[in-house]
Coordinates of C-alpha atoms in Angstrom, one line a residue:
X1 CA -14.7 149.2 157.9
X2 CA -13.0 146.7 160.2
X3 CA -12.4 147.3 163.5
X4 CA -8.1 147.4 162.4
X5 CA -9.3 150.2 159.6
X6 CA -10.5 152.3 161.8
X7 CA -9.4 155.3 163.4
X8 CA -8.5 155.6 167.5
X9 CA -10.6 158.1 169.0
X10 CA -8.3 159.5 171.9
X11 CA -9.2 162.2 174.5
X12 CA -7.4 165.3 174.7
X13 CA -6.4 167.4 177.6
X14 CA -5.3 170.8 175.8
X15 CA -4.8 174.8 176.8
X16 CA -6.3 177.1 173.8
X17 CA -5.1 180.4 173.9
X18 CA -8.3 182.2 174.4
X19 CA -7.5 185.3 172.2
X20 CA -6.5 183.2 168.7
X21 CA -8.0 179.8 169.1
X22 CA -4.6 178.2 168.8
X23 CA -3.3 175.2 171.0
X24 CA -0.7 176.7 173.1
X25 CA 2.7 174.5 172.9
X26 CA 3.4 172.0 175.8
X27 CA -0.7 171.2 175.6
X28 CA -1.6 167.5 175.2
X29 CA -3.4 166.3 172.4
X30 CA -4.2 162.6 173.3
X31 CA -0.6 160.6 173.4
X32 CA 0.9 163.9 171.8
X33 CA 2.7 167.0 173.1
X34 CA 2.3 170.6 170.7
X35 CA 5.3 171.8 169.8
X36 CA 4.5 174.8 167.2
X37 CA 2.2 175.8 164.6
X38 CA 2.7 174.6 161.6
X39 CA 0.3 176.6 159.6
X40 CA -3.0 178.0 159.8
X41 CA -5.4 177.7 157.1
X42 CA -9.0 178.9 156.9
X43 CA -11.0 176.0 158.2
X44 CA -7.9 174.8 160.7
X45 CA -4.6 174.7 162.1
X46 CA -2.1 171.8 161.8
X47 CA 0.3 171.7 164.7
X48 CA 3.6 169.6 165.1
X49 CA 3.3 167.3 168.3
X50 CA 5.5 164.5 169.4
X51 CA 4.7 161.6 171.4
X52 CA 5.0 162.0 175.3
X53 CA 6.5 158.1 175.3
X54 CA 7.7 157.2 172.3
X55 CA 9.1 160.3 171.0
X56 CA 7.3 160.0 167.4
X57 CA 6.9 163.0 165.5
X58 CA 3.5 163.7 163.9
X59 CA 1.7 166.8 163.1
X60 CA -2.5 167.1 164.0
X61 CA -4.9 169.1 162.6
X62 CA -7.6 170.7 164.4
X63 CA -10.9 172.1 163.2
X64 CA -11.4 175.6 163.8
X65 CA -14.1 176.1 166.7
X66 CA -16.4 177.9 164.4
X67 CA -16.7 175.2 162.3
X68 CA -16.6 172.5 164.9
X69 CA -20.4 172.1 165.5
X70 CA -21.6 168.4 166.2
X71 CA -23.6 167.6 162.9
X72 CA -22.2 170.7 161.4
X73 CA -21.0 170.1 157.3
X74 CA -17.5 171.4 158.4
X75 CA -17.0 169.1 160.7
X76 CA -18.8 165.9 158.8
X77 CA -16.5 167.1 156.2
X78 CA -13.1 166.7 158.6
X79 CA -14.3 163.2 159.4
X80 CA -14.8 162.6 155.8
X81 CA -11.1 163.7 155.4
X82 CA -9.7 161.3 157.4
X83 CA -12.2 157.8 157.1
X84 CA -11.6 158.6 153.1
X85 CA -7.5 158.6 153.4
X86 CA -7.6 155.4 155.7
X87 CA -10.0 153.8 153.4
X88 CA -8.0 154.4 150.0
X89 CA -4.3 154.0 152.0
X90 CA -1.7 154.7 150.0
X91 CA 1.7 154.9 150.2
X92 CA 1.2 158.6 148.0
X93 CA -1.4 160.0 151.0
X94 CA -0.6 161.1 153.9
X95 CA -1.4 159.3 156.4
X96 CA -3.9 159.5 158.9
X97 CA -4.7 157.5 161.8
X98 CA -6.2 158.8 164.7
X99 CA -8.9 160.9 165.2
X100 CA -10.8 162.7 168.0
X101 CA -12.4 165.0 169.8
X102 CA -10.8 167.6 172.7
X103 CA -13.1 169.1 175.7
X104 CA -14.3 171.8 174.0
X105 CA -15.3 169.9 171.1
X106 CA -13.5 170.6 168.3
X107 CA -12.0 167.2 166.2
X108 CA -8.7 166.8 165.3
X109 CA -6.7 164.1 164.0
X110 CA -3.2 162.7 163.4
X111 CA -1.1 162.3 160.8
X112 CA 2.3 161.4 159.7
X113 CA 5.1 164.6 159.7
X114 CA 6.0 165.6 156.8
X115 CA 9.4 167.4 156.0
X116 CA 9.7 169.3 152.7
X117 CA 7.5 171.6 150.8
X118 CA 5.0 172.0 148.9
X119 CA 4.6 171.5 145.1
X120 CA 3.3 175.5 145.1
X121 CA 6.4 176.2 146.7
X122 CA 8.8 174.7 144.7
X123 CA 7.7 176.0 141.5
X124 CA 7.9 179.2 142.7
X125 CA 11.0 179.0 144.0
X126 CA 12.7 176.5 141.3
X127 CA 10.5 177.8 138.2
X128 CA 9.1 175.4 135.8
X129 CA 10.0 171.7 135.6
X130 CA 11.1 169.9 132.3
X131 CA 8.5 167.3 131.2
X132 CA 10.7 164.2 132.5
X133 CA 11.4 166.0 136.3
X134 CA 7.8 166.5 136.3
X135 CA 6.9 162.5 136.1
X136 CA 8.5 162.8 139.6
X137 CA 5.8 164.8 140.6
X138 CA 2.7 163.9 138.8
X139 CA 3.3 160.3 138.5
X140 CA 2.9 159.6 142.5
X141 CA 0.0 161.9 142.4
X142 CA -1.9 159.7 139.2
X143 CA -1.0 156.5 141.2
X144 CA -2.8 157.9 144.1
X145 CA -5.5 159.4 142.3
X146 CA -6.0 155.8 141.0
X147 CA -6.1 154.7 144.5
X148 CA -9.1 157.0 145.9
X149 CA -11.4 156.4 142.6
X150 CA -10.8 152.9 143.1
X151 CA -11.8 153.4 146.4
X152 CA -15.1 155.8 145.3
X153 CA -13.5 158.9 146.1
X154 CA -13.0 162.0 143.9
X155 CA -10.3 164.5 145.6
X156 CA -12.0 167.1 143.6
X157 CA -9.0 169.9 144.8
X158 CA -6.1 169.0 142.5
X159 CA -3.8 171.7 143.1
X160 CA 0.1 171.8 143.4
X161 CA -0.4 173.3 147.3
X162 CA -2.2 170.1 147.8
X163 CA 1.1 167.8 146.9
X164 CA 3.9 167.5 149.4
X165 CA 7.8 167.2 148.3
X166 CA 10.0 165.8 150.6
X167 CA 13.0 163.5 150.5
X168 CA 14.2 160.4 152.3
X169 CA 17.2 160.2 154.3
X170 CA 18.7 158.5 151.2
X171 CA 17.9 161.7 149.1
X172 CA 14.6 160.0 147.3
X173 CA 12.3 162.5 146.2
X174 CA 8.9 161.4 148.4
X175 CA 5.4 163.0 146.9
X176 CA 2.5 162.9 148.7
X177 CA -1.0 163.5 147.9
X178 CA -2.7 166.0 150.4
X179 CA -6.2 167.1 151.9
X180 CA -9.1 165.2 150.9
X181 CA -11.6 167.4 153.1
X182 CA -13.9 168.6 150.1
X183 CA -13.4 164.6 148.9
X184 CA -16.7 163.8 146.9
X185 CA -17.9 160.3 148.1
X186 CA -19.0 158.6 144.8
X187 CA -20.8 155.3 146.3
X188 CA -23.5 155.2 148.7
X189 CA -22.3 153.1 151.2
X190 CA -18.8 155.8 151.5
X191 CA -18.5 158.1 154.1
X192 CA -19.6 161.5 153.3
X193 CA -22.3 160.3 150.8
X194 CA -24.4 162.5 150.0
X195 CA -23.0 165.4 151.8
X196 CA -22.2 167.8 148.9
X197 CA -26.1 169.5 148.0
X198 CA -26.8 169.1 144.4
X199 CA -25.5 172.4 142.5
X200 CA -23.2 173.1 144.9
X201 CA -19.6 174.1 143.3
X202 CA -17.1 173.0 145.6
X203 CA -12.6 173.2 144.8
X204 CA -10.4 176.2 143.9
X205 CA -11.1 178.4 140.8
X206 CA -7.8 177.9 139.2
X207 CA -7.9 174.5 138.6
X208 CA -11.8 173.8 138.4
X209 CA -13.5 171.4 135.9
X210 CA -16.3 172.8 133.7
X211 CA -18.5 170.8 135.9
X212 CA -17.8 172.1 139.0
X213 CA -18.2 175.9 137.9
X214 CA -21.6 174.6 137.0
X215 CA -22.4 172.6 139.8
X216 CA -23.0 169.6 137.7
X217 CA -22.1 165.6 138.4
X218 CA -18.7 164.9 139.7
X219 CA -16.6 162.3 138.2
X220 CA -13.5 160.4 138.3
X221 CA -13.0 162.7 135.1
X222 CA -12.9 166.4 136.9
X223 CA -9.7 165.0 138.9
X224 CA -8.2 164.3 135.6
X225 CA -8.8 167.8 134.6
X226 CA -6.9 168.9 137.3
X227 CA -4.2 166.9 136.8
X228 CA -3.8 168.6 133.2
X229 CA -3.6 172.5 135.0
X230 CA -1.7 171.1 137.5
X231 CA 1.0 169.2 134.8
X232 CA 0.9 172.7 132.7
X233 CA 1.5 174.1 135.7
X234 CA 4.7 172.4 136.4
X235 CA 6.5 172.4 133.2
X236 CA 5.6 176.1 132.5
X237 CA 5.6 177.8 135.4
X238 CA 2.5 179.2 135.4
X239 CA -1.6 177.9 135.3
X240 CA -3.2 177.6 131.6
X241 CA -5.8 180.5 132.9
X242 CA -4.7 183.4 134.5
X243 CA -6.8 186.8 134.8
X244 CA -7.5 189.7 137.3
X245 CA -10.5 188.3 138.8
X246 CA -11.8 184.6 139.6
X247 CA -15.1 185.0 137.6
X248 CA -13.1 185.8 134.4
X249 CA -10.9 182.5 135.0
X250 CA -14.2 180.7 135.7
X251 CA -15.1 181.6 131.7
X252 CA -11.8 180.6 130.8
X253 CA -12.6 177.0 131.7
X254 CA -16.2 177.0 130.7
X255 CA -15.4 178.9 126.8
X256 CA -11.5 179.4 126.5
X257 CA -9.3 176.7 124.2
X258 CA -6.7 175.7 126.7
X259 CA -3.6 177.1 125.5
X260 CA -1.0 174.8 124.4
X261 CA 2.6 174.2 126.9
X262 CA 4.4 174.9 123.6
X263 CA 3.3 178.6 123.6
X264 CA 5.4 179.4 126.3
X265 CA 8.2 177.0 126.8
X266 CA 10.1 174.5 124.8
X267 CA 7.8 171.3 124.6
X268 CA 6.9 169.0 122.3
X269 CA 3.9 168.7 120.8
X270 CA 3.6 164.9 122.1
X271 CA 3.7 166.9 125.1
X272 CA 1.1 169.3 124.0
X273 CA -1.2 166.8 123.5
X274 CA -1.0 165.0 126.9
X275 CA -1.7 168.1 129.0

């Protein structure tokens, strides 16, 4: 990349609390104040931090020290994360653009604050879509998508808790296309090449391509997959596959006939046939 695509590598000056792992608020974070905790997910925690000069809101995500290793896969994987985003930038990603490293060694970088939701959320809380509300959703998401396998990236976790809903101060719906850290690098000379080990089956069980459950070659074609659980998702409320346990849904994908939208909601089969 050129030196103006590339990340800032700040240092940070930052209390954990001892007993959790988390960044206590008030710590700084490069440029950045904590606030809160945003959430906490398995590999790290995203906090909301503002600027100590400028007042600009962000939020940063921090590996979790288990992970955090030098030359670990965990934390060649959060660096992936955010050289892939500033590679593809797009105005359907969110944004990244700093990155680091605090005393105790675990990365972190910044990215823009989002307000909203996301898509996981609002299903659940709105129900399913129609098939034209649901172009509000899926059509930023395909435009991205575009983006990163122009760019020799597969996302390879299409899933609606990966796709942020907010709005604009003018009452826009804004979509945003979210964590790339399990990204699969398609050309050799992308960041993160050859990190994934042959056989390995890497994304979430509810939206998996064939090939992953196998452990077979990743494509441009598994995110496309995705996109068609995620779009049945959104217009009926609930994922094409749904059973007690993960291995049974694993099947599903490999032997089951998808079933059709029309089964359980009132969709064309024009419809039908694009899922």
């Amino acid at each position: 990349m050129a030196e103006s695509e590339k990340t800032r590598v700040l240092p940070v000056e930052a209390n954990p609390d001892t007993t959790s792992g988390h960044v206590t608020p008030g710590s700084s974070v490069g440029s950045y104040v904590i606030s809160d905790l945003i959430s906490d997910g398995g590999c790290g925690s995203v906090y909301r931090a503002k600027h100590s000069m400028l007042g600009r809101v962000v939020a940063i995500k921090i590996l979790r020290r288990e992970f955090s290793e030098s030359g670990s896969s965990m934390a060649k994987r959060f660096l992936l994360e955010a050289m892939a985003v500033n590679m593809i930038k797009h105005s359907s990603i969110v944004d990244v653009f700093e990155y680091g490293q605090m005393t105790d060694g675990r990365p972190y970088y910044v990215m823009e604050h989002l307000e909203g939701q996301d898509l996981d959320t609002a299903i659940k809380r709105h129900g399913r879509y129609t098939p034209a509300e649901a172009l509000t959703f899926l059509e930023p998401v395909c435009e991205a998508l575009e983006a990163a396998h122009r760019a020799g990236f597969v996302h390879r976790d299409i899933k609606a808790g990966n796709v942020h809903v907010g709005r604009t101060m003018e009452g826009k719906t804004v979509v945003k296309l979210l964590d790339f850290g399990v990204a699969k690098a398609l050309r050799p000379d992308n960041p993160g090449a050859g990190l994934t080990v042959a056989g390995s089956r890497i994304g979430t069980t509810s939206a998996m391509a064939p090939e992953q459950i196998r452990g077979g070659e990743i494509t441009a074609s598994t995110d496309i997959y995705a996109l068609g659980v995620l779009l049945f998702r959104v217009i009926v409320g609930r994922n094409p596959f749904v059973a007690s346990e993960p291995s049974e849904v694993e099947q599903m994908h490999l032997k089951a006939q998808p079933p059709k939208p029309s089964e359980f909601a009132r969709i064309s089969p024009e419809v039908d046939a694009i899922v």
